[in-house]
Short mmCIF file of C-alpha atoms and ligand atoms in Angstrom, two decimals:
data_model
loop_
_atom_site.label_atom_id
_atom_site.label_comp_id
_atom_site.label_asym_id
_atom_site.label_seq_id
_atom_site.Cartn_x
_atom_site.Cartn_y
_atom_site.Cartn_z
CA UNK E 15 41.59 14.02 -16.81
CA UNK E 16 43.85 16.06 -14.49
CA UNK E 17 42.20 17.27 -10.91
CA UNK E 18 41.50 20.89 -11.31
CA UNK E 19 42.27 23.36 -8.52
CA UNK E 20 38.90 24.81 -7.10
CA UNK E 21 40.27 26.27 -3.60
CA UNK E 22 41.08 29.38 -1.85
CA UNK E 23 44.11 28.57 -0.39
CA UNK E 24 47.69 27.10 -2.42
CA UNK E 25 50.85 26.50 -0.31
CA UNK E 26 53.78 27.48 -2.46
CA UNK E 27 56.21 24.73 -1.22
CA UNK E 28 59.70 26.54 -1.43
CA UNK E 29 61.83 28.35 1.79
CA UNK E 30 63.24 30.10 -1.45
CA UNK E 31 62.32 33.72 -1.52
CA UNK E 32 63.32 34.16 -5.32
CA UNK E 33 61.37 31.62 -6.32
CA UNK E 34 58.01 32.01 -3.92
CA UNK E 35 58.01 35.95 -5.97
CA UNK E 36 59.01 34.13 -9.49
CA UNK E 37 55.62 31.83 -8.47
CA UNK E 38 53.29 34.56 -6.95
CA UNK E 39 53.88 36.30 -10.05
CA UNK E 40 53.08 33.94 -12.14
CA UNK E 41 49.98 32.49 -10.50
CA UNK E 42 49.02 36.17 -9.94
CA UNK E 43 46.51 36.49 -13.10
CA UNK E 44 44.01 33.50 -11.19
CA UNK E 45 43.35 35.78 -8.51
CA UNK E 46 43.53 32.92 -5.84
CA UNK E 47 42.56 34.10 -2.53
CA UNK E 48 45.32 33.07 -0.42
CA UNK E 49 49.18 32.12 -1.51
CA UNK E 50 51.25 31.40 1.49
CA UNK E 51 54.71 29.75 1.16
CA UNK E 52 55.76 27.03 3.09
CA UNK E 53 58.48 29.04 4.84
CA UNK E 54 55.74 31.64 6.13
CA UNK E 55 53.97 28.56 7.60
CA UNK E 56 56.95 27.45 9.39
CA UNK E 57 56.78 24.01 7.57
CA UNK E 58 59.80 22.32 7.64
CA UNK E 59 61.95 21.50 4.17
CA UNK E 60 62.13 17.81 3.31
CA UNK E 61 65.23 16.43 1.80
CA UNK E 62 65.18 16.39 -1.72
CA UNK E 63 66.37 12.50 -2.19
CA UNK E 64 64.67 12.06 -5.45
CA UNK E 65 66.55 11.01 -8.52
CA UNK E 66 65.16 13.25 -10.68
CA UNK E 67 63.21 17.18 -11.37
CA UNK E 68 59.84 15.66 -11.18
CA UNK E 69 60.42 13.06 -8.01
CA UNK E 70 61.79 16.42 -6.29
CA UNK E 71 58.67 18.10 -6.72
CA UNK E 72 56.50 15.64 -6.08
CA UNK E 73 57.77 14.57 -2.57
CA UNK E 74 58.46 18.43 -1.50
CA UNK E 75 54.42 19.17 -2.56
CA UNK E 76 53.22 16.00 -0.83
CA UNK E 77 54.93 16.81 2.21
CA UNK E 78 53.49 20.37 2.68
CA UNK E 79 50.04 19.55 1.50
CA UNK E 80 50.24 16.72 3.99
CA UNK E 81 51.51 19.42 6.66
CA UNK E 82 49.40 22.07 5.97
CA UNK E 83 46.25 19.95 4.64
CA UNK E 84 45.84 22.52 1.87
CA UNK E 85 46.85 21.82 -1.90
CA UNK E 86 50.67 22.69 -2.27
CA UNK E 87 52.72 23.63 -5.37
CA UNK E 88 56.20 22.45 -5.47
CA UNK E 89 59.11 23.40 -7.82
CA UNK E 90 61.90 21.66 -8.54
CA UNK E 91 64.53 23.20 -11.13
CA UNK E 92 67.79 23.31 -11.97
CA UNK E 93 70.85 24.27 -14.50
CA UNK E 94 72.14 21.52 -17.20
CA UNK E 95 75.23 21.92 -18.60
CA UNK E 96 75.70 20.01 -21.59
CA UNK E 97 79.59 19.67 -21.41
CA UNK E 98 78.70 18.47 -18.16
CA UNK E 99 76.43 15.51 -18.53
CA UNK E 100 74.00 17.75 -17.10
CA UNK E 101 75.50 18.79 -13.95
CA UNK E 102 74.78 20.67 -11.67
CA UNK E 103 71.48 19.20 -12.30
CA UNK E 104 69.12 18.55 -9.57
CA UNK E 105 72.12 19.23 -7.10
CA UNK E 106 72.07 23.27 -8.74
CA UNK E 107 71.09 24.55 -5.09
CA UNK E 108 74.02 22.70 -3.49
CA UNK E 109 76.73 23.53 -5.69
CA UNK E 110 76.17 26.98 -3.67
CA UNK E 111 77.26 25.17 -0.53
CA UNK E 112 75.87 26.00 3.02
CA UNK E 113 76.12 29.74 2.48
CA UNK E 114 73.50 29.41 -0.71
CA UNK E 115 76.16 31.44 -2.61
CA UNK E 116 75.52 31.68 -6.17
CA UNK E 117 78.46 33.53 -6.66
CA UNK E 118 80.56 30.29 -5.67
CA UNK E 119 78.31 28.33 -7.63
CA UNK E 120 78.46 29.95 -10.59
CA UNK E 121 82.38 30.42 -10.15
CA UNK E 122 82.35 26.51 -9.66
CA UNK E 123 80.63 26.12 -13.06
CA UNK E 124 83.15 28.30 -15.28
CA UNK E 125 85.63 26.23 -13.38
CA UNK E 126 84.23 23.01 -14.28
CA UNK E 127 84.07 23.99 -17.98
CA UNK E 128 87.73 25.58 -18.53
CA UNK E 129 88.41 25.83 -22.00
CA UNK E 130 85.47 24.06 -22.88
CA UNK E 131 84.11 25.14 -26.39
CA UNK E 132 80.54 23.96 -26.09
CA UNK E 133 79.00 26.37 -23.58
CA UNK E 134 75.32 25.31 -23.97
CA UNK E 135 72.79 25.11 -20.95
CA UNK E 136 69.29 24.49 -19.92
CA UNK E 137 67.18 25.67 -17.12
CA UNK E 138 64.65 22.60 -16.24
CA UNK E 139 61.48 22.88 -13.96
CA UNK E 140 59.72 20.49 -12.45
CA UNK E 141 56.44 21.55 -11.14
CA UNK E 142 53.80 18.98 -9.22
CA UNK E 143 50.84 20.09 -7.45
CA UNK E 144 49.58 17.63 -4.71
CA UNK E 145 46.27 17.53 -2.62
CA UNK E 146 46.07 16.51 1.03
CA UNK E 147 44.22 13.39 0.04
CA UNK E 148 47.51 12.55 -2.34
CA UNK E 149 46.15 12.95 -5.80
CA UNK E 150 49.47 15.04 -7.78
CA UNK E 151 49.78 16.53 -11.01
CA UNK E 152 53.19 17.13 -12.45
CA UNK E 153 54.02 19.14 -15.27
CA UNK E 154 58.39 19.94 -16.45
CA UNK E 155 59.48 22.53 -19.08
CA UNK E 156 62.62 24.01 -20.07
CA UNK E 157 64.72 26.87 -21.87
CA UNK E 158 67.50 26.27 -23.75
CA UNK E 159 70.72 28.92 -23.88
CA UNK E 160 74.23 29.17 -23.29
CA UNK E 161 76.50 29.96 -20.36
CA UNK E 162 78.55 33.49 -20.52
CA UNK E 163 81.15 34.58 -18.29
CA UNK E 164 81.46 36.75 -16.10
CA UNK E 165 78.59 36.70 -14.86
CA UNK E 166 75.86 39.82 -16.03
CA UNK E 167 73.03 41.65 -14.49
CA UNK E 168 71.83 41.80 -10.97
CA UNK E 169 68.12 40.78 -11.23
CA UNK E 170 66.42 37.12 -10.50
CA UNK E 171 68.13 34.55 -8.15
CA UNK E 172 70.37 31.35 -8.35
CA UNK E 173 72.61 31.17 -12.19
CA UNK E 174 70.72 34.21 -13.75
CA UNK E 175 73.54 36.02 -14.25
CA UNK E 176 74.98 33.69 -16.40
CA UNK E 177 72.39 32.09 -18.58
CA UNK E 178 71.47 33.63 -21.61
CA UNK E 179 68.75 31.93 -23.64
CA UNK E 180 68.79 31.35 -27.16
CA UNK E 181 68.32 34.18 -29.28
CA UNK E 182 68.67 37.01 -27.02
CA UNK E 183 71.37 39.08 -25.88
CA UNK E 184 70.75 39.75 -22.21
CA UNK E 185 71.22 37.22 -20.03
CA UNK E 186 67.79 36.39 -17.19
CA UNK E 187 69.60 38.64 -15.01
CA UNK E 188 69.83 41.32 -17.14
CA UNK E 189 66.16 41.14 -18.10
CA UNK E 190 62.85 42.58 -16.86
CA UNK E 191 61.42 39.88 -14.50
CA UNK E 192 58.23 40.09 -16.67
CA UNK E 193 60.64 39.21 -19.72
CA UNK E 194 61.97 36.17 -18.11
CA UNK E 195 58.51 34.66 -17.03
CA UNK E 196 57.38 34.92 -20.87
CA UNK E 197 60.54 32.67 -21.82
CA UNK E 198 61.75 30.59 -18.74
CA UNK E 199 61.58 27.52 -18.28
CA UNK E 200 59.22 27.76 -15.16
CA UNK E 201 56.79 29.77 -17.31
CA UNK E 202 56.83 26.82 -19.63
CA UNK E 203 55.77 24.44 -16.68
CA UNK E 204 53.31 26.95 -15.13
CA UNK E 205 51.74 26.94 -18.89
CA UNK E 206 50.91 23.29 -18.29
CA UNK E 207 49.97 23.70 -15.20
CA UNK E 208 47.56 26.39 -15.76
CA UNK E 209 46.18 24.53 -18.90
CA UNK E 210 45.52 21.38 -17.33
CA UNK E 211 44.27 22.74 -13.29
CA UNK E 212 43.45 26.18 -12.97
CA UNK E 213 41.89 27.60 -16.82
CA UNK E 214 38.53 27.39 -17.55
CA UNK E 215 37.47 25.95 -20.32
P1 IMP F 320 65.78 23.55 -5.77
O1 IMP F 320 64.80 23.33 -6.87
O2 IMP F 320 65.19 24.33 -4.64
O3 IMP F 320 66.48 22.31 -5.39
O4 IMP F 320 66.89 24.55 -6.29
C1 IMP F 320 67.06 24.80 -7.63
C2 IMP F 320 68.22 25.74 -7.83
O5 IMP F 320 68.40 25.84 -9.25
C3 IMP F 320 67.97 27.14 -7.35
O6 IMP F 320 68.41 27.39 -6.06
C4 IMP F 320 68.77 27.95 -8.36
O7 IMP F 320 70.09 27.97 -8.01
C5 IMP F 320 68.67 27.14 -9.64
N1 IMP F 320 67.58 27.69 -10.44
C6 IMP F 320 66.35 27.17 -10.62
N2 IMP F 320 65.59 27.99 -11.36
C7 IMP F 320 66.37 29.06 -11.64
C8 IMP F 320 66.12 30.26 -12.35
O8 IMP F 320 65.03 30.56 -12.85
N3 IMP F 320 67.17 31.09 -12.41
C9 IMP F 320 68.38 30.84 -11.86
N4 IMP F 320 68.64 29.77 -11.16
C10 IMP F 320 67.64 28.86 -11.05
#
């Protein structure tokens, strides 16, 4: 049976502002009593030297539920290009270098593919919710599209602009934020998630 969450206080464990709103959001209908995120707590970011979505997410919740002695929610997510082998992968923040540019990121992706015919992509998203005590729970879904360029819309964060999932014609950019959280692929984790820690039976 997975722990369920019974406190007042979850640590969103992301310094990134797109996706701390993307979560609030999203966790918004459990009326929890306190969200802070791990960059309003000052906590510092550990390096992400896991192999894969979930190992990402579980060492970045540990370390802020260990910090802050609260439960902690992480996210870990990325883009996967198919004519890529999946790149960038769990590296999809650093292909925006130092600056956190997604324009250069998403520039570096169209690059990458060139005259490549097969322009399918998913989003993944790796979500793991730890206690102070170290019980986790980890949960990953995904959303499955194709990559257009140039890149459309100015709404959401990171490769928005240029994802457009599969049977639509705007890409996540271009949509209403609450259209995106009914498709994405962090809705699909947070569907788990709520199913399995926070719904009542
Ligand atoms: P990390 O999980 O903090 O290592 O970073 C994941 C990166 O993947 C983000 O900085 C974004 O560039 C990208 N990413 C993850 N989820 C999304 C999304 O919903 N839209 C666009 N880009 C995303």
């Amino acid at each position: 049976m997975p722990r369920r969450f019974s406190e007042d206080t979850l640590v969103v464990a992301s310094h990134n502002p797109g996706k701390v709103r993307e979560i609030a959001d999203l966790l918004a209908p459990f009326g929890l009593r306190r969200v802070v995120s791990a960059g309003d707590l000052g906590l510092p970011e550990p390096e992400e030297t896991g192999a894969t979505f979930i190992a990402n997410a579980d060492l970045k919740a540990r370390a802020a539920a260990t910090a802050s002695g609260h439960p902690a929610l992480a996210d870990d997510s990325g883009l996967e290009v198919a004519a890529l082998n999946g790149a960038p992968g769990i590296y999809s923040a650093r292909w925006a270098g130092p600056g956190k540019d997604f324009a250069v990121a998403m520039e570096r992706v169209q690059t990458a593919l060139g005259n490549a015919t097969d322009r399918s992509a998913n989003f993944t998203c790796a979500l793991c919710l730890a206690w102070p005590d170290g019980h986790a729970e980890s949960f990953e879904g995904r959303v499955f599209g194709d990559l257009v360029w140039p890149p459309q819309g100015d709404k959401g964060f990171g490769y928005d602009p240029i994802f457009r999932p599969s049977g639509h014609t705007l890409t996540f950019a271009e949509m209403e934020p609450t259209a995106k959280h009914a498709m994405s692929h962090r809705a699909a984790a947070f569907r788990q998630l709520v199913a399995a820690c926070f719904e009542t039976a």
